[in-house]
Short mmCIF file of C-alpha atoms in Angstrom, two decimals:
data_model
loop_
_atom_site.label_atom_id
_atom_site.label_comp_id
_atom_site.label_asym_id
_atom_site.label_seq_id
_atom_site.Cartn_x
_atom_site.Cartn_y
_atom_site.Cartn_z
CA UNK W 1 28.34 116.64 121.74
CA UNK W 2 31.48 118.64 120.10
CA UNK W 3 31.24 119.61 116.95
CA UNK W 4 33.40 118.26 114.06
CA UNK W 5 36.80 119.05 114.00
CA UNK W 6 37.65 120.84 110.44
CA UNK W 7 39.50 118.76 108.17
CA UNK W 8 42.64 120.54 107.90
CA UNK W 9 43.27 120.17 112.03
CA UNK W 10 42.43 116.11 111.85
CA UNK W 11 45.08 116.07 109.06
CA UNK W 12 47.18 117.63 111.18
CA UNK W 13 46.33 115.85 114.02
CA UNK W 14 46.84 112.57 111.84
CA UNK W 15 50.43 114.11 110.86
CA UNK W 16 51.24 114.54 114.24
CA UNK W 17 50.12 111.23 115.48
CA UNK W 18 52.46 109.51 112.39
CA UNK W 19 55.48 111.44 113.74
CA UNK W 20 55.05 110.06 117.38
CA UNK W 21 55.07 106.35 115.53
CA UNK W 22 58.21 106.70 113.86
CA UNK W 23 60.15 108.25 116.32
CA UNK W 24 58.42 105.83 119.36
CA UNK W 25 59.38 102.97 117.15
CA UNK W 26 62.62 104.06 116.42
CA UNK W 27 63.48 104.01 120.59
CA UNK W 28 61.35 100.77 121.44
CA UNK W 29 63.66 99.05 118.77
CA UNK W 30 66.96 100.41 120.08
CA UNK W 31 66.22 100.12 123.50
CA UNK W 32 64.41 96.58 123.13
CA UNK W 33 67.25 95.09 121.17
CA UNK W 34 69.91 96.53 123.90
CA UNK W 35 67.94 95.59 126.33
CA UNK W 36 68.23 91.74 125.20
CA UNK W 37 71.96 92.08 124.92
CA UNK W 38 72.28 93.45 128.17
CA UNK W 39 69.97 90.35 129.66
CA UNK W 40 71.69 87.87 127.71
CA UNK W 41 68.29 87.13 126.09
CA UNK W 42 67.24 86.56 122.28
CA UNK W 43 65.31 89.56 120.36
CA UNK W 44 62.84 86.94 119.65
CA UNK W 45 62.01 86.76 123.28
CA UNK W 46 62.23 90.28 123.91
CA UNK W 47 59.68 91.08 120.44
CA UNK W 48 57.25 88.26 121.85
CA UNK W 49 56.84 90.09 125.63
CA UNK W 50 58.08 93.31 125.86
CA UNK W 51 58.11 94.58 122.46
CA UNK W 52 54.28 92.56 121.84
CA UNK W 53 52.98 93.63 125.01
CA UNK W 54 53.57 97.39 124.96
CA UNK W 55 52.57 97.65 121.15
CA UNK W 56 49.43 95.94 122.29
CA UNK W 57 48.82 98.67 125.04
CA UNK W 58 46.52 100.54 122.57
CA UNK W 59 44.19 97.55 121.87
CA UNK W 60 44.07 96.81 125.60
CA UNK W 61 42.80 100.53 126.27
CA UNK W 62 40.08 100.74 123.34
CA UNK W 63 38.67 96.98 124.56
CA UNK W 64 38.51 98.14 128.11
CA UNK W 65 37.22 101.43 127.20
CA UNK W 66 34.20 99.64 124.95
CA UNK W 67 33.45 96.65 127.07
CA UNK W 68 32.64 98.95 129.91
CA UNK W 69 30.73 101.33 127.94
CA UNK W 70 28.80 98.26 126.21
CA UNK W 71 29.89 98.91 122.81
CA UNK W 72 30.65 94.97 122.25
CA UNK W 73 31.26 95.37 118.22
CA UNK W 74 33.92 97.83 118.55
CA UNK W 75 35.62 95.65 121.41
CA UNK W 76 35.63 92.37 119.80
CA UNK W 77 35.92 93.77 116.16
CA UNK W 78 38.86 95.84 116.97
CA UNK W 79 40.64 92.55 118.59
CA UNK W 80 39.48 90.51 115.18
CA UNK W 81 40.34 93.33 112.86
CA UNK W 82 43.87 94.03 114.73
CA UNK W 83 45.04 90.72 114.43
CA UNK W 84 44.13 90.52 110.67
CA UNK W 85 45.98 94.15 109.63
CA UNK W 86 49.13 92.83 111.96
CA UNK W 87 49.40 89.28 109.86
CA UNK W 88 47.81 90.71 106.58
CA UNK W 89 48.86 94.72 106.54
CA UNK W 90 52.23 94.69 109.07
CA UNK W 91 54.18 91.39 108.10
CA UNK W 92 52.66 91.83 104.09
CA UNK W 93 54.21 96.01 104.18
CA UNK W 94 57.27 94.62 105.82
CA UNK W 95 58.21 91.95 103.76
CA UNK W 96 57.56 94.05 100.42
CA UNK W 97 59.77 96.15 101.88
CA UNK W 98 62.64 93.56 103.40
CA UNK W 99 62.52 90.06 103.03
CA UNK W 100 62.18 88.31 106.80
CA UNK W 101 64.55 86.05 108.37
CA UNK W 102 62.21 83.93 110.42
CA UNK W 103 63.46 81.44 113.52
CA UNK W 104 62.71 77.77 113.03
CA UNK W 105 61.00 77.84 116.58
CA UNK W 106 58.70 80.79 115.56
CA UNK W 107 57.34 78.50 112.33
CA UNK W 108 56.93 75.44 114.76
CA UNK W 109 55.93 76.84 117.55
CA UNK W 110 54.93 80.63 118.23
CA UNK W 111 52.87 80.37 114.68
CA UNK W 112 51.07 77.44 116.01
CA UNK W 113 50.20 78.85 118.78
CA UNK W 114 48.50 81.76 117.28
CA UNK W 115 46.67 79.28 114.81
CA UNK W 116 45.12 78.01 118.15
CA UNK W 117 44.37 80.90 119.58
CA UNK W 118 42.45 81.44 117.03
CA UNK W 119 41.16 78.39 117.00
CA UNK W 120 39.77 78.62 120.66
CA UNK W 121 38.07 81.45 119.86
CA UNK W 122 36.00 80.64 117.33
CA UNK W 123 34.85 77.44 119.62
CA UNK W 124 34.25 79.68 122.16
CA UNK W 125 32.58 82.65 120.65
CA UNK W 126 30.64 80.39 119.01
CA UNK W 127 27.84 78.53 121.47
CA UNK W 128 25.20 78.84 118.86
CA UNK W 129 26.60 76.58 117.02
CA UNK W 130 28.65 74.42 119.22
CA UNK W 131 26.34 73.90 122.21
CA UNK W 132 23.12 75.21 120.33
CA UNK W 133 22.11 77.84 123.00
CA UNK W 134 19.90 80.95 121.32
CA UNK W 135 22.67 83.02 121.14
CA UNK W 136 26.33 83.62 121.38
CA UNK W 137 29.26 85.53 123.58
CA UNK W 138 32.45 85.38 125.49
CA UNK W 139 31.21 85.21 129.00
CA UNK W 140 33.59 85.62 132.18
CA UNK W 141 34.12 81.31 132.20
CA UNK W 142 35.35 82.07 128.76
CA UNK W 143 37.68 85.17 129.47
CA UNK W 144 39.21 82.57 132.67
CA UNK W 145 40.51 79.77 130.51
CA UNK W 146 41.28 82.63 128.06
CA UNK W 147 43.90 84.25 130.18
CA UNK W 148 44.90 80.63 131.29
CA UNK W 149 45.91 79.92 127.76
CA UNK W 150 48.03 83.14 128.20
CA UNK W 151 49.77 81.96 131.23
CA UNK W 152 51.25 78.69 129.42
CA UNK W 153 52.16 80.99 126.26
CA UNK W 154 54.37 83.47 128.79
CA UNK W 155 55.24 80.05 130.67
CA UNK W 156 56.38 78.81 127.63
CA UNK W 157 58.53 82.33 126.11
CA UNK W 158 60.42 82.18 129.63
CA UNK W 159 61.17 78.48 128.67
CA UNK W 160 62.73 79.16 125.32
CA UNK W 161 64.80 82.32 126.96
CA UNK W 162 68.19 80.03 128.05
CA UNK W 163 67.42 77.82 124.77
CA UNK W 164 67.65 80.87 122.50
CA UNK W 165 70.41 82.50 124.01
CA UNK W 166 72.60 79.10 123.77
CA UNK W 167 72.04 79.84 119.50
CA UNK W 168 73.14 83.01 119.54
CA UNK W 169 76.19 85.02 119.32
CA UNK W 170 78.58 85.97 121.74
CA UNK W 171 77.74 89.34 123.70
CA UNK W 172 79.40 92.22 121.90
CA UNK W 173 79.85 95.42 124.17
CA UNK W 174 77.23 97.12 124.43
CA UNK W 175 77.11 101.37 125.05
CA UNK W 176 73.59 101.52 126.37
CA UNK W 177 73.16 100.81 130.39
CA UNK W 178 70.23 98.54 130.72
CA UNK W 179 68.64 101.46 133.02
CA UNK W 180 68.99 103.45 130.29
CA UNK W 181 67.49 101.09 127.78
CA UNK W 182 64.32 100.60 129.89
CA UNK W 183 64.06 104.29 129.90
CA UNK W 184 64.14 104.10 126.17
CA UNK W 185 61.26 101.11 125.68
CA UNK W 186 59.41 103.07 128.00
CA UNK W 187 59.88 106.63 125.96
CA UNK W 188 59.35 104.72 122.53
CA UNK W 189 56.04 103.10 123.88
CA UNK W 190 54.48 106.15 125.71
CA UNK W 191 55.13 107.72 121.91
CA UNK W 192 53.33 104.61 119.99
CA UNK W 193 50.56 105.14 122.20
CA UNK W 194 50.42 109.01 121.81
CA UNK W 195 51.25 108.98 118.12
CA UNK W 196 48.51 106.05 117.75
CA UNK W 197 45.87 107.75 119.74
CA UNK W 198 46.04 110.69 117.75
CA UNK W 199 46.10 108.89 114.62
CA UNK W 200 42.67 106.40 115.85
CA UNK W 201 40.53 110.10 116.95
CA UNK W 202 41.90 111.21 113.48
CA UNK W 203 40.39 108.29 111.71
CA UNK W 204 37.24 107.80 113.51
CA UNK W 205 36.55 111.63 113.40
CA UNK W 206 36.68 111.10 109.55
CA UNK W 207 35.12 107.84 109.08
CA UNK W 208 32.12 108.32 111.69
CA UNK W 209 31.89 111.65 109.83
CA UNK W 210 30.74 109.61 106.91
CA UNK W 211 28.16 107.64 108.35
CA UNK W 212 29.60 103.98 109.23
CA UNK W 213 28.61 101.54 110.91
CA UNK W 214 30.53 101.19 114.75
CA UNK W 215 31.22 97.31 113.97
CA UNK W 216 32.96 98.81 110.46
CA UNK W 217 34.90 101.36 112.46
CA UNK W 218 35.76 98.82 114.59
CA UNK W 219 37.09 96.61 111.95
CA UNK W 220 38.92 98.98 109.98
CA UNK W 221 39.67 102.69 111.45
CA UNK W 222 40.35 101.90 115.32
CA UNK W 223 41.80 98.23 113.81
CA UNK W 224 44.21 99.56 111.94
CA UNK W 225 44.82 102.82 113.72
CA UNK W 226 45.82 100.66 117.31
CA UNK W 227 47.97 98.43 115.08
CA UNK W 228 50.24 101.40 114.02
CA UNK W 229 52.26 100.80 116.51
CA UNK W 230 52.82 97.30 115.81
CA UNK W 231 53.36 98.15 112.21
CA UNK W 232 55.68 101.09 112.85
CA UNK W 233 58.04 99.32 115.15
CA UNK W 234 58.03 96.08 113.08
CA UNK W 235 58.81 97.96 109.83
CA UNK W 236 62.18 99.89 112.16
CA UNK W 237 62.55 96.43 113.34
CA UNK W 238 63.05 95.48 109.93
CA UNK W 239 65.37 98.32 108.61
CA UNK W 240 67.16 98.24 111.58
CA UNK W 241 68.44 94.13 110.78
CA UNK W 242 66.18 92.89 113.58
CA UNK W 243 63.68 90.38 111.94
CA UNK W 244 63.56 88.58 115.45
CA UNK W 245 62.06 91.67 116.79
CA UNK W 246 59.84 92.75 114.15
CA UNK W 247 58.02 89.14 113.61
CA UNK W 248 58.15 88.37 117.02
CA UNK W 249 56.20 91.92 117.78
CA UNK W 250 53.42 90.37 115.36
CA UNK W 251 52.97 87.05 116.52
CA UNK W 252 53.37 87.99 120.53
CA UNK W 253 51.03 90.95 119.89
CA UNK W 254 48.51 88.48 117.89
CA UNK W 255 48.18 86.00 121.03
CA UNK W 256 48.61 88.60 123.70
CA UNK W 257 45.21 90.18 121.46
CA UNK W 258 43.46 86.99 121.89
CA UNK W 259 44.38 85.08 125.24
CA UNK W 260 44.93 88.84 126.78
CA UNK W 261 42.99 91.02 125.89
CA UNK W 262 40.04 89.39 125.18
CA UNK W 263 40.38 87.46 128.45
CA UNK W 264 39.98 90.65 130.43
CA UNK W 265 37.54 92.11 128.22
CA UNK W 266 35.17 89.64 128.98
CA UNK W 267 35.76 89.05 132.40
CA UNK W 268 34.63 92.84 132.90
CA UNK W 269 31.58 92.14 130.88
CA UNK W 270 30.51 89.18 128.57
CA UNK W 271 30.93 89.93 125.50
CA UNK W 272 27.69 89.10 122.75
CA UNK W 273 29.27 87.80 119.79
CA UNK W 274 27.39 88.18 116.15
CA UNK W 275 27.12 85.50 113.89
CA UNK W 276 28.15 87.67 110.79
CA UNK W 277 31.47 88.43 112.68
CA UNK W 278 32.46 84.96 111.77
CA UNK W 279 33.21 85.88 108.71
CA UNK W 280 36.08 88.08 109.79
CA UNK W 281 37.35 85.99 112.41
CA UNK W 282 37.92 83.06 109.94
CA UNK W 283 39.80 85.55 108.34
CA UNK W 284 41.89 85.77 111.67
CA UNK W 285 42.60 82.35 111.18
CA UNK W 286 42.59 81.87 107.08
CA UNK W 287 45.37 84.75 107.63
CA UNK W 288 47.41 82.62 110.43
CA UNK W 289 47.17 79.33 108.38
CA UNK W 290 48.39 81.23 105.28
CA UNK W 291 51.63 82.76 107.00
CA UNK W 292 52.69 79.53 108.33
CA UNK W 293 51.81 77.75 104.51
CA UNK W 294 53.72 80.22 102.88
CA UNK W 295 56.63 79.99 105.12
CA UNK W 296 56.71 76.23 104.87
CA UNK W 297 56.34 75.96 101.26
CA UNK W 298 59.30 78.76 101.16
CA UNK W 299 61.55 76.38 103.23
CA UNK W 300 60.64 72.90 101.05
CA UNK W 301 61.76 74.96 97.89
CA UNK W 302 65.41 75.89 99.88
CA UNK W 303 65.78 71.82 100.40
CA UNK W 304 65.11 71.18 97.00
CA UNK W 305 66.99 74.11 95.22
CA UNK W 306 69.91 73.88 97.61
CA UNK W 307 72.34 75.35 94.92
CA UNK W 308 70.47 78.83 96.01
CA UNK W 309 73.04 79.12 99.25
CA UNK W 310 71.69 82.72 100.44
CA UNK W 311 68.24 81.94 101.14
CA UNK W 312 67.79 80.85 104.81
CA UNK W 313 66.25 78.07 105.93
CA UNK W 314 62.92 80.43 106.65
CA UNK W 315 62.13 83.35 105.00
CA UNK W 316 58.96 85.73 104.59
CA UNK W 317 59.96 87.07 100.91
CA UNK W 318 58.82 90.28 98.88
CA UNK W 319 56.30 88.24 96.97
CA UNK W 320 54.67 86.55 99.91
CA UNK W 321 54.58 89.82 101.71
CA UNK W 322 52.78 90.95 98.52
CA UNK W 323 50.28 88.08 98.58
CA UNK W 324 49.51 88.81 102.36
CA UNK W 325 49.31 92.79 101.11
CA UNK W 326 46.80 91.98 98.76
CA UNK W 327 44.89 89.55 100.78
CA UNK W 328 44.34 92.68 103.35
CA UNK W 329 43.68 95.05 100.23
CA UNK W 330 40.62 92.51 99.45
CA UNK W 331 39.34 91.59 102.82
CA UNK W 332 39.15 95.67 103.55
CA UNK W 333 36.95 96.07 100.12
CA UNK W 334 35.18 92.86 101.60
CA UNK W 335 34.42 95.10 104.81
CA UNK W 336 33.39 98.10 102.63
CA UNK W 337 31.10 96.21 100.66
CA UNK W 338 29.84 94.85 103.70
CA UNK W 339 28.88 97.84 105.17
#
């Protein structure tokens, strides 16, 4: 085994790693958004495949990576623990930093859908108490209809790309080739991934260097540290004037977690699931069931104040993003505490 690295180097390391974010998220944005110009396609559609998919690229690796090596608590924690810091941590930082415009078919539909998702899950992680067997997991039967679910959600964001384009406005020239813009994505991902890798060893150098448990590492360090990407391109989303992008990179990215990643995950080996991990993925869903509450309750208020003309019809505000910022700060104590 290597020895420790010294502090000073994994703070570098870390620094490094938060320098690849920024500037990978700064590219995936531009190129993502000129991308959907050049295709005639919304952002909304671009943030729920291309922008979701590649910013879920870490998550995909580290589940792989653990299911084959058998280390079940960091695969299915980092999955549960992801999609809580990208609802909780990502939207909560970005909306207490710019309120989010938010698409009437994202509230009905693409929010939903995450709501089941995790819905599913916690059926099917769950045979203990469900079917009554002995014990629990996510067996290859399970990671099938999984990835089935995930064919009708990509079914379905090809459905809504002519709808969405119909709403939006006409094509204004556009200076970046669409060759060009790939090349861009691509750059900007390859740059989330390095930045994010470097940042996850970082973290899990210092927290295993403390003595936690793998299922807390799981849950917090490599959680959080594979959602950087997710929360550095949805924060340049954000400053950038692309909400579409930036919620739509949350939301895709929480699904593509579940029906995705998971699905494979388990197919390569079946996954044991803990009862005490129940806790945190009713979290997962407490945290989806909250976003679309808060976002609902946000649009009855615009009906009934309508005097208050700049408020869209749906909109993540500063104080909602703090409530979901503070729901995260308490559910990582929870962890802590936990042990």
């Amino acid at each position: 085994m290597l020895p420790p690295m010294p502090i000073p180097f994994t703070l570098l390391l870390f620094a490094v790693g938060v320098y690849f974010l920024i500037k990978g998220a700064d590219w995936l944005v531009e190129g993502a958004s000129s991308m959907a110009k050049r295709l005639n396609v919304s952002d909304l559609v671009i943030g729920l495949t291309v922008v979701s998919f590649g910013t879920s690229a870490p998550e995909l690796i580290v589940n792989i990576l653990a299911s084959v090596n058998g280390s079940v608590d960091i695969a299915i924690g980092n999955i549960l623990g992801s999609n809580i810091s990208n609802t909780l941590l990502i939207l909560g930082a970005t909306a207490l930093i710019t309120p989010l415009a938010i698409q009437r078919s994202t509230v009905l539909k693409e929010i939903p859908f995450s709501i089941l998702a995790a819905g599913v899950l916690f059926i099917m992680a769950n045979d203990a108490i469900v079917d009554g067997y002995q014990t629990s997991e996510l067996g290859k039967g399970d990671g099938i209809v999984l990835l089935g679910f995930f064919v009708i959600f990509i079914y379905y964001t090809f459905g809504i790309r002519k709808t969405d384009t119909k709403k939006h406005e006409p094509r204004t020239k556009v200076a970046m080739s669409l060759r060009k813009a790939m090349w861009l994505v691509l750059i900007g991902l390859l740059g989330l991934s390095a930045g994010g890798k470097l940042c996850v060893d970082a973290a899990q150098e210092i927290a295993i260097s403390i003595g936690v448990s793998e299922a807390l590492v799981g849950l917090t360090a490599v959680a959080i540290g594979t959602s950087l990407p997710e929360l550095t391109a949805s924060l340049m989303a954000a400053l950038k004037n692309k909400p579409d992008i930036s919620v739509g990179n949350i939301v895709g990215s929480n699904i593509f977690n579940i029906f995705w990643i998971l699905g494979i995950s388990s197919i390569i080996k079946p996954l044991p699931f803990r009862p005490i991990m129940n806790v945190d993925l009713l979290v997962v869903l407490f945290s989806a069931l909250l976003l679309f509450v808060m976002i609902h309750n946000g649009h009855v208020h615009h009906r009934i104040l309508l005097w208050w003309r700049q408020k869209k019809d749906y909109v993540l505000n500063r104080w909602e993003g703090g409530v979901l910022f503070a729901s995260y700060i308490a559910y990582i104590a929870f962890v802590a505490w936990r042990g």
